[in-house]
Structure formats: C-alpha cells, structure tokens
Coordinates of C-alpha atoms and ligand atoms in Angstrom, one line a residue:
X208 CA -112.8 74.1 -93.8
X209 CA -113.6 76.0 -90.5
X210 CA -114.8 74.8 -86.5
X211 CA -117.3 77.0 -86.9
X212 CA -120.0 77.4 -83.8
X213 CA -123.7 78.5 -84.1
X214 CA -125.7 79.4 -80.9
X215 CA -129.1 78.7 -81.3
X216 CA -128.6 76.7 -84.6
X217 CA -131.3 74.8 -83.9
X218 CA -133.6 77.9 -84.5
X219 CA -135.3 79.5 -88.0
X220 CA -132.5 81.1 -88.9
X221 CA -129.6 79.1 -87.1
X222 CA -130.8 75.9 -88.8
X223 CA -130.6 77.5 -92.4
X224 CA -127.1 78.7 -92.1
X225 CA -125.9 75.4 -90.1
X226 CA -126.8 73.6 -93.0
X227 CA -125.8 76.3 -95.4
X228 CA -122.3 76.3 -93.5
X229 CA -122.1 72.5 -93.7
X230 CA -123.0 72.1 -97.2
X231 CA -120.0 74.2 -97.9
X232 CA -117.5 72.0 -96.4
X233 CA -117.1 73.5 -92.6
X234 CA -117.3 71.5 -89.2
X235 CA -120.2 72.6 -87.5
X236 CA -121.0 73.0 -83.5
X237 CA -124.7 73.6 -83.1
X238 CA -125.4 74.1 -79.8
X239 CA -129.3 75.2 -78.5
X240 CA -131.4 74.6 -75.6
X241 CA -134.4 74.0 -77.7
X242 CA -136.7 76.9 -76.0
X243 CA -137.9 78.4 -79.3
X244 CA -136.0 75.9 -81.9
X245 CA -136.3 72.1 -82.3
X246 CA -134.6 68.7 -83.5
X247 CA -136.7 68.4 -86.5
X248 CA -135.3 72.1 -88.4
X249 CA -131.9 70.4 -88.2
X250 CA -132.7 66.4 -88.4
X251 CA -131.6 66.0 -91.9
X252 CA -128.0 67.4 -90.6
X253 CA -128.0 64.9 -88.2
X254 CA -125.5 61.7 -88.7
X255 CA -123.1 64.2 -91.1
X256 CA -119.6 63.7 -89.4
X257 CA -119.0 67.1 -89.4
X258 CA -122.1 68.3 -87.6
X259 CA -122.7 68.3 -84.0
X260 CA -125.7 68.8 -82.1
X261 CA -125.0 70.0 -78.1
X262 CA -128.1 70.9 -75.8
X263 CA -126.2 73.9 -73.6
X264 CA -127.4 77.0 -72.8
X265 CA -126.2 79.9 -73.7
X266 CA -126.1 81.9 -70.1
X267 CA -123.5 78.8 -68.7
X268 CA -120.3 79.3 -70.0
X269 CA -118.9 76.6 -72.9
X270 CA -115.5 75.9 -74.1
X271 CA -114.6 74.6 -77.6
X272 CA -112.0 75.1 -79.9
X273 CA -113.3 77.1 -82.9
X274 CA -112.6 79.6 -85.3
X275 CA -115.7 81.2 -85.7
X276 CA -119.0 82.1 -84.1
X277 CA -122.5 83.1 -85.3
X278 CA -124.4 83.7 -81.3
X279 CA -128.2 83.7 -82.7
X280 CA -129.4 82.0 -79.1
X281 CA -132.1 84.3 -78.2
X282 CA -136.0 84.0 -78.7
X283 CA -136.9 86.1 -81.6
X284 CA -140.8 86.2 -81.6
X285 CA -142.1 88.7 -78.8
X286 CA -144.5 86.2 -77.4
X287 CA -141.3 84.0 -76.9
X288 CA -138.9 86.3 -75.6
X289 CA -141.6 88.2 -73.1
X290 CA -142.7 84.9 -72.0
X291 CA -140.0 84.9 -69.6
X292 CA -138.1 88.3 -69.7
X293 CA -135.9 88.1 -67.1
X294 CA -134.7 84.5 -69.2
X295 CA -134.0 86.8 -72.7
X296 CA -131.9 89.6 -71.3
X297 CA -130.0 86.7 -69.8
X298 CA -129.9 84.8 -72.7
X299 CA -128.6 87.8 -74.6
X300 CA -126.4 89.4 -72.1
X301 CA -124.7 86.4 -70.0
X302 CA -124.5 84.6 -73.6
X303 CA -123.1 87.4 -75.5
X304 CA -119.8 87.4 -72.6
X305 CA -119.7 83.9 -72.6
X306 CA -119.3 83.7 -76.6
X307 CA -117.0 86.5 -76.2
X308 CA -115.0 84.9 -73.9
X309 CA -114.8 82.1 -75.4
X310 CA -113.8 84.3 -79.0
X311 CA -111.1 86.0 -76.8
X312 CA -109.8 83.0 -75.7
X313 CA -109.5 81.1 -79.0
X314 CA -109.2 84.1 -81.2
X315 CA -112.1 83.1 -82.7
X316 CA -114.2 85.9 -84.9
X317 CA -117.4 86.5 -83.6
X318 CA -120.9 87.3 -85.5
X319 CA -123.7 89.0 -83.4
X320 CA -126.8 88.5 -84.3
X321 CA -128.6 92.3 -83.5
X322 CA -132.0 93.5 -84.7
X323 CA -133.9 96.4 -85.8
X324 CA -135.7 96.6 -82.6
X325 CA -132.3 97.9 -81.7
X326 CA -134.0 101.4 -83.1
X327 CA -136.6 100.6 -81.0
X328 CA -140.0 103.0 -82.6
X329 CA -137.6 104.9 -85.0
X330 CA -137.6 108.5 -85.0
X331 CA -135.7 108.2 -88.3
X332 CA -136.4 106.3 -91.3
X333 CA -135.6 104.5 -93.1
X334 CA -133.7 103.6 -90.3
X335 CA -129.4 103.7 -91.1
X336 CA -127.0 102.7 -88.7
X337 CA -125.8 106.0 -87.1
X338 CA -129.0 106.1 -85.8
X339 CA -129.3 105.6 -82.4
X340 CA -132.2 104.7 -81.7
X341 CA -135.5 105.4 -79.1
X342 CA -136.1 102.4 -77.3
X343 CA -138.3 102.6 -73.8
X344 CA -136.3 101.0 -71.3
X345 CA -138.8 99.5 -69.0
X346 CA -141.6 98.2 -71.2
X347 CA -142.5 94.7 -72.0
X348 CA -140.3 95.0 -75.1
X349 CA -137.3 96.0 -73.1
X350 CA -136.1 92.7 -72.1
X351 CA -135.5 92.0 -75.8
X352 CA -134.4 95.6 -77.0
X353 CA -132.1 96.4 -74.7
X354 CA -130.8 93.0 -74.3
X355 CA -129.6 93.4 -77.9
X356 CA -128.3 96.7 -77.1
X357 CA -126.5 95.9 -74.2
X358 CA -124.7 92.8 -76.4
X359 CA -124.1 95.1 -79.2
X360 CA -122.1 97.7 -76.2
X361 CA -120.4 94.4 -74.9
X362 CA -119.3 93.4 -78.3
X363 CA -117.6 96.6 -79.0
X364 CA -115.7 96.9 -75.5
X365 CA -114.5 93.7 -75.8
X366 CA -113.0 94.6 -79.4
X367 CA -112.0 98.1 -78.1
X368 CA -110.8 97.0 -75.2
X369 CA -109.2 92.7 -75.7
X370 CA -109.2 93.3 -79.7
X371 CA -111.6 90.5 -79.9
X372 CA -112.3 89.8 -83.9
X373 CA -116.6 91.4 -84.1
X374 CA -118.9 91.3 -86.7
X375 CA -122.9 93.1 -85.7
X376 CA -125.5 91.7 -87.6
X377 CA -129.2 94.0 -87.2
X378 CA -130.9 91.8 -88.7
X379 CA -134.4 93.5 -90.2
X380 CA -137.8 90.6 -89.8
X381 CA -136.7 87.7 -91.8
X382 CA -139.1 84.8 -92.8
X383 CA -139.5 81.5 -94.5
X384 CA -139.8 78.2 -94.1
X385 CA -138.9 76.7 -90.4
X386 CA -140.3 79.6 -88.5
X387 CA -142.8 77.6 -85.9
X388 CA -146.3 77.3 -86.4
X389 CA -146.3 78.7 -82.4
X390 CA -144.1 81.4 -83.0
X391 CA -146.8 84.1 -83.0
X392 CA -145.0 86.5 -85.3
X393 CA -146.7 87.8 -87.7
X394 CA -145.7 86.2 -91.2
X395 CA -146.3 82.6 -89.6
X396 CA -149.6 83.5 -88.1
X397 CA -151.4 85.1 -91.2
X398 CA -150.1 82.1 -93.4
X399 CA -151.7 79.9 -90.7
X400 CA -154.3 81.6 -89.9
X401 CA -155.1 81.9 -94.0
X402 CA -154.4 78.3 -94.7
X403 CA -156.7 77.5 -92.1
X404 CA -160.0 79.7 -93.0
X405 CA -159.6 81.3 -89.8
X406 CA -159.9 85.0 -88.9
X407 CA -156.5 87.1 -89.9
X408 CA -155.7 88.7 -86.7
X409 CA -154.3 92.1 -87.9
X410 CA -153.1 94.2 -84.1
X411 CA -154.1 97.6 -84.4
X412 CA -155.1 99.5 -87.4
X413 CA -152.8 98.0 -89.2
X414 CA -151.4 100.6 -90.3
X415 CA -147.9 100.2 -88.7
X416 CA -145.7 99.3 -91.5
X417 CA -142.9 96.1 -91.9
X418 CA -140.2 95.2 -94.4
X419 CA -140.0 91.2 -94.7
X420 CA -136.7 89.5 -96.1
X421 CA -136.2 85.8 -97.0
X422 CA -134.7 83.6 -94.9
X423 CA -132.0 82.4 -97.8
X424 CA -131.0 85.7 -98.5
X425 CA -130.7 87.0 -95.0
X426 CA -128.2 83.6 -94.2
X427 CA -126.4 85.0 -97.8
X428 CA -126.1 88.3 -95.8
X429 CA -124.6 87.2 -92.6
X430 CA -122.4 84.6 -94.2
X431 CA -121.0 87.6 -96.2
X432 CA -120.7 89.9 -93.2
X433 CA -118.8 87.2 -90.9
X434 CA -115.9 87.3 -94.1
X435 CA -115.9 90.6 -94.5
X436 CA -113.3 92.9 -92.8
X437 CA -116.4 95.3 -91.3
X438 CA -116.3 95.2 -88.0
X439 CA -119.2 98.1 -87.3
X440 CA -122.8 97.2 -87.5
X441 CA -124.5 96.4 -90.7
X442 CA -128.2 96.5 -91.4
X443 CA -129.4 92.6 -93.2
X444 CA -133.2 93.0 -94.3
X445 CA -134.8 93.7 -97.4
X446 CA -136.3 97.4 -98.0
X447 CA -139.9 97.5 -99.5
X448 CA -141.9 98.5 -96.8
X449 CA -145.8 98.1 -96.5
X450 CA -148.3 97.9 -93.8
X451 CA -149.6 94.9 -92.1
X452 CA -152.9 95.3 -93.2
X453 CA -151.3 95.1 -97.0
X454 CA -149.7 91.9 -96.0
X455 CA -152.4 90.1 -94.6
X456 CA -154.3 91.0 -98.2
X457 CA -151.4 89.7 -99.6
X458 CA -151.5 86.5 -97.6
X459 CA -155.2 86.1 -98.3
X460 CA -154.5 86.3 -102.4
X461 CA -151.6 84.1 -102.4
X462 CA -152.9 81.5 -100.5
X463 CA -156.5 81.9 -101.9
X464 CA -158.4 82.0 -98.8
X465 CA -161.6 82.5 -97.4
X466 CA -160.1 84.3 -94.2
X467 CA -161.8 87.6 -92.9
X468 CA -159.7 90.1 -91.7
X469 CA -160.2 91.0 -87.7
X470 CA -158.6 93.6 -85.8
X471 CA -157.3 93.1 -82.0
X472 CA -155.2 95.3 -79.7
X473 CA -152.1 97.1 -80.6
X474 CA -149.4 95.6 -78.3
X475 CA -147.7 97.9 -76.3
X476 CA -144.7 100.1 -77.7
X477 CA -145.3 98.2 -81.1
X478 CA -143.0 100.3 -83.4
X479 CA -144.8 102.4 -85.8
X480 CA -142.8 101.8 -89.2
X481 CA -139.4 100.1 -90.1
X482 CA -137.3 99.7 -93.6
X483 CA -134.2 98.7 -93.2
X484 CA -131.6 101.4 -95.4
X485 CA -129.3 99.0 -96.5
X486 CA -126.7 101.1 -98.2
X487 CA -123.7 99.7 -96.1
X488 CA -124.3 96.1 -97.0
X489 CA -124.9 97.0 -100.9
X490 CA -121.3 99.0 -100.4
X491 CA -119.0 96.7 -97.7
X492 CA -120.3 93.4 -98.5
X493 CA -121.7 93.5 -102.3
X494 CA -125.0 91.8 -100.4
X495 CA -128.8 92.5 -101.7
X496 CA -131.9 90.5 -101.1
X497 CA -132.9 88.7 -104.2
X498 CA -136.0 87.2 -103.5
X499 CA -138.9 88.9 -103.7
X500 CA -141.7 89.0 -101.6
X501 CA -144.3 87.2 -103.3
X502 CA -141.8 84.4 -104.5
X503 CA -140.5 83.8 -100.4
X504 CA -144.1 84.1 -99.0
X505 CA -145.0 81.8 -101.8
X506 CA -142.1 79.5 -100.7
X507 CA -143.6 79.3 -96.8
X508 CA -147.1 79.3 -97.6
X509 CA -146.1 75.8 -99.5
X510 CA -143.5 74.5 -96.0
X511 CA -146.8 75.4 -93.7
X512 CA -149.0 73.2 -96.2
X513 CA -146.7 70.6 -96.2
X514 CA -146.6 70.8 -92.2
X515 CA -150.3 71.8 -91.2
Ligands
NAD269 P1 -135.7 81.4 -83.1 O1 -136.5 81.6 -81.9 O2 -136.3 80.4 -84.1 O3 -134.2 80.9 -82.8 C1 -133.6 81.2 -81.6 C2 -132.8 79.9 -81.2 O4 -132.1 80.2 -80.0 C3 -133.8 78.8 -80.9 O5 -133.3 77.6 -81.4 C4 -133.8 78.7 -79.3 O6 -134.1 77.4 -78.8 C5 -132.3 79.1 -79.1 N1 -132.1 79.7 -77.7 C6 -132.9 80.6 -77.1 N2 -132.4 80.8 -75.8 C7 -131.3 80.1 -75.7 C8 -130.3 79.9 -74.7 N3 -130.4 80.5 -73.5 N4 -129.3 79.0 -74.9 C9 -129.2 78.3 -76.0 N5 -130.1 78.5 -77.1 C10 -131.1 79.3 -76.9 O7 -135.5 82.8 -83.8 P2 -134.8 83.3 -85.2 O8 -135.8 84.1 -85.9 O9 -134.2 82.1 -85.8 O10 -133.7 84.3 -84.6 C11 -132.4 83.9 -84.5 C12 -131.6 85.1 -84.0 O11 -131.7 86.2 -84.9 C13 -132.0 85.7 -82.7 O12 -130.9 86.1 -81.9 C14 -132.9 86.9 -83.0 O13 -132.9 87.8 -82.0 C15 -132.2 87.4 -84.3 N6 -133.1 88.1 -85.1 C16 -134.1 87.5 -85.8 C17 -135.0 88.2 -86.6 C18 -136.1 87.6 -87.4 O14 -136.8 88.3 -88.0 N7 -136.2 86.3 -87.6 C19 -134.9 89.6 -86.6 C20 -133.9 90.2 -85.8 C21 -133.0 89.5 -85.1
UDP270 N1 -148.9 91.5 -86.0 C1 -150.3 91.4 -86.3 N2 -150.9 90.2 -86.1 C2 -150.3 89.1 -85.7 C3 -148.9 89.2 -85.4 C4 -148.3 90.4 -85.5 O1 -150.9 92.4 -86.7 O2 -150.9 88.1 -85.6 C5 -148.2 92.8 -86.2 C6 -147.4 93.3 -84.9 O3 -148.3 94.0 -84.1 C7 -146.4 94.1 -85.6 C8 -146.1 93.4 -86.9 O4 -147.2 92.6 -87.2 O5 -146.8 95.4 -85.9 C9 -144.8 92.5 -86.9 O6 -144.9 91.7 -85.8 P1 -143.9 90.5 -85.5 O7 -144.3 90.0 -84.1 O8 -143.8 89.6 -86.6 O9 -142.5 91.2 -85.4 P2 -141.9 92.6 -84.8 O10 -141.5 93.3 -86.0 O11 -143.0 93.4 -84.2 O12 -140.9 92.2 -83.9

C-alpha cells in the first residue's frame, strides 16, 4: 500500500485512476478545486477509509506526507483552460513547484501529467519525443502549451538539480466516460451533439487529423510509467490517426443519428495533425492501448445516454 496524492483527481482522468489506485489497495489523497472536475466523477469513492477528498488549489502550496504524486490539476479542454489564461499557466506552473516541493521534501516520486500540445502544430510526425516541438508563444493556446512546457523544464531541473524522483507523462487526447457534457472538446460534443439530433459542429475543414485513446488504457499507461525506472518523457495515446470530419461520421453511425454535419471556424493555431509514435512506451513500459476505437466510443456514447 502507498500515500499516494492525485492533483486534480476529481477530473476525467484523475477520477479513473483515483479509483483505479484505490481499488488496488493504496491510500488515496484527492485533492481538486473543482474548476473543470466535480463530486459526482468520484462520489462512489466517497466514505472508503482510504480515500480523501481535499478542495485546495493547486497554485497555494500543500503539505502531506506521501510517497507518490500524479499532478493532473490543470484544465484540459481549450475552452476551459483559455477561459481564464492567466489562471492555467498558474495552475500549471506555481502547481508544478509546489508538488515538487513537496516531492523534494518527502522524497516522494512525482508523475507529470504533459500533453501533445507540448509539440504544439508538429513539424514532425508522427510526433516522437526528441522532438521538440513548434509551439507559438503568444497565442490563445499558449497559456496551456507553454504552461506544460515550462512544467516539463521545471520537472527536469528539479531532478537535475535536487535529484527529485520524475516521471513525464504526454499524454495524447484521451476520452471516455466522465469527460463533462460542458467540456467542449471534441469527442464529448459530437456524442452530444449526435445523441441530441443536433447539428455536428465540425471546426474547419475538418480535415485536421486526431488520434483518440481510452480513458482505461491511458490510466493503464500512466500507472505503468509512475513504476517504471524512466524518468525521460514518454508519449501515452493511441496511434490511428484520422480526421475530424471521419470522426464525426463515425459518431453519427455509432450512435445512429439524424445529425447533419456543419462547419464553423477553425480556432486559431489549431494544430494541423497529431499521432502519437508510441515506440518508447511499447519498449520501457510493455504498455499499448487495447481498446479500440469503436469499442471506447461505444462505451461513452452509452455514459452520455445514461446522463443526458
Ligand atoms: P479535467 O479538466 O477533467 O481535469 C482537470 C482537473 O484539475 C479538474 O478536476 C479540475 O477541477 C482540476 N483543477 C484545475 N485547476 C486546478 C487548480 N488550480 N487546483 C486544483 N485542481 C485544479 O481534464 P482531464 O482530461 O482529466 O485532464 C487531466 C490532466 O491530463 C490535465 O493536466 C491535462 O492537461 C492532462 N491531459 C489530458 C489530455 C486529455 O486528452 N484528456 C491530454 C493531454 C493532457
Ligand atoms: N473540434 C471540432 N468540433 C468541436 C470540437 C473540436 O471540430 O465541436 C476539433 C478541434 O478544432 C480540433 C479537434 O477537434 O481540431 C480536437 O479538439 P479538442 O478540443 O478535442 O482537442 P485538441 O486536440 O485540439 O486539444
């Protein structure tokens, strides 16, 4: 059994591997300020003697004694995280040192949770992770992008520099069951928007391309990466790239919809294509996805019925 602490745990992801890391025997901290995540992902969780729920946030500092930490506070969803910019580089900068800090102090191992966007519109692809990247600095997706890549510098000076214990997570567009209805990204608002009869608002042509992994493998994936000894980024996402005008065809099909497809405005410095190259993972941590696409999209479309 470990003290293990989960920022943002109350999230999509952080509430699948707080009960994931529960179920398994661990003490669990949860802590979240419940911008993006909510109560109900991790109410069943609730009462367990091992679990506790804290409402903190991130950017004010927080002592526990643990032994490790996954630090996945951070709006994911770009209408989330550019709702208040200045808020998510915060969030990810003054968190990451305070979690690190806190690592340092109680020699805790520390799990980052990156992203892709880290690559910002990749020059390369699919993208590896000696790539560095091409990310504008001062657009609207900045706050987010090099938030994460100011973290992932901060995590690697503090193991250069204190020998703090890292693991770095870039983490490739994950879905499944718990994402919020709200969230705006695109996985949630086509099965929504399909479930619903409403127009399927595809940005662009649609011809930019995603690779979409499942929520269970993706926790399988970080969970694997925290134990290993790799303490250089890994990429966690599941290869099988296709354009967002396939998926929302795909959406319509599976969910057997009377939806038209509409097209609205590109957001601004929307990245162009991403597949995650997953080599490292297969190698250092044995890890693959094993869900396939229709199977986890089939799994969500049946959570949003159950919720809409
Ligand atoms: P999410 O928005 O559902 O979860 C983020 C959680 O962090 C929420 O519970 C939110 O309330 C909490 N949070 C936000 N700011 C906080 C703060 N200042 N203090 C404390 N808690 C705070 O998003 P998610 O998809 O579950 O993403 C989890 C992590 O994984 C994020 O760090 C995200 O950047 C990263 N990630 C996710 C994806 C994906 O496709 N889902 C891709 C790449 C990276
Ligand atoms: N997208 C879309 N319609 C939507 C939401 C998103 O066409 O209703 C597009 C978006 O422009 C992007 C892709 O889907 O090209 C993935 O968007 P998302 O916000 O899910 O994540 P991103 O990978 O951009 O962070």
């Amino acid at each position: 059994m470990k003290r293990i602490l989960i920022t943002g745990g109350a999230g999509f992801i952080g509430s699948h591997l707080s009960e994931r890391l529960l179920n398994e025997g661990n003490d669990i901290i949860c802590l979240d300020n419940f911008f993006t995540g909510s109560k109900d992902n991790i109410r069943h969780l609730i009462g367990n003697n091992r679990f506790e729920l804290v409402r903190h946030d991130v950017i004010v500092e927080y002592l526990a004694e643990v032994d490790q930490i996954y630090n996945l506070a951070c709006p994911a969803s770009p209408v989330h995280y550019q709702y208040n910019p200045i808020k998510t580089i915060k969030t990810s900068v003054m968190g990451i040192i305070n979690m690190l800090g806190l690592a340092k102090r109680c020699k805790a191992r520390i799990l980052q949770a990156s992203t892709s966007e880290i690559y910002g519109n990749p020059q390369i692809h699919p993208q590896v992770e000696e790539y560095w990247g091409n990310v504008n600095p001062i657009g609207i997706r900045s706050c987010y992008d090099e938030g994460k890549r100011c973290a992932e510098t901060l995590m690697m000076d503090y193991h250069r520099q204190n020998n703090v214990d890292i693991r770095i997570a870039r983490i490739f567009n994950t879905y499944g069951p718990r994402m919020a209805l709200n969230d705006g990204r695109v996985v949630s608002n086509f099965i929504v928007q399909a479930l619903r009869n409403e127009p399927i608002t595809v940005y662009g042509t649609g011809n930019q391309t995603r690779a979409f992994c499942y929520v269970d493998d993706l926790v399988d994936g970080l969970i694997k990466l925290m134990n290993s000894d790799y303490d250089s980024p890994v990429n966690l996402g599941n290869p099988g790239e296709r354009t967002i005008l396939e998926f929302a065809k795909l959406i319509i099909e599976l969910t057997n919809s009377k939806s038209e497809i509409i097209f609205k405005e590109l957001p601004q410095d929307d990245p162009v294509q991403r597949e995650p190259n997953i080599t490292v993972a297969k190698k250092v941590l044995n890890w693959e996805p094993k869900v396939s696409v229709v199977d986890g999209i089939s799994r969500t479309i049946k959570y949003f019925k159950s919720i809409i």
